[in-house]
C-alpha angles and dihedrals in degrees: 000000000000091000095050095099092049091048092049092049090049095047098040097084091049091049092049091050090049090051091049091051091047094053096038105047116180093010113124123223110260118253093237091056091054091046091051091049091051091047090051091051091049091050092047094049091044091051092050091050092047091049092049093049097043098058110137099225129086117242088241093058116109121216113242113188120225115268127223114237124218092257092057114254121109114245122207116239120214113249116266126226119242115248 
């Protein structure tokens, strides 16, 4: 049940496209719609690549989780270098 919203959001575009095909039989998808879809995919993939390459940490940096102090709050720990 907790993933129901995510599943609905994922499947909604496919359902809408199926409805469009059902109510518009024999009508081809316009060229500008296909061009916009391809442009959207290019932007999404480019953004994912840019995000992956622009991470601020060095590949040799080890993740050190925050530690909880005796008085309660979590304190950040500076990243450690790999040996």
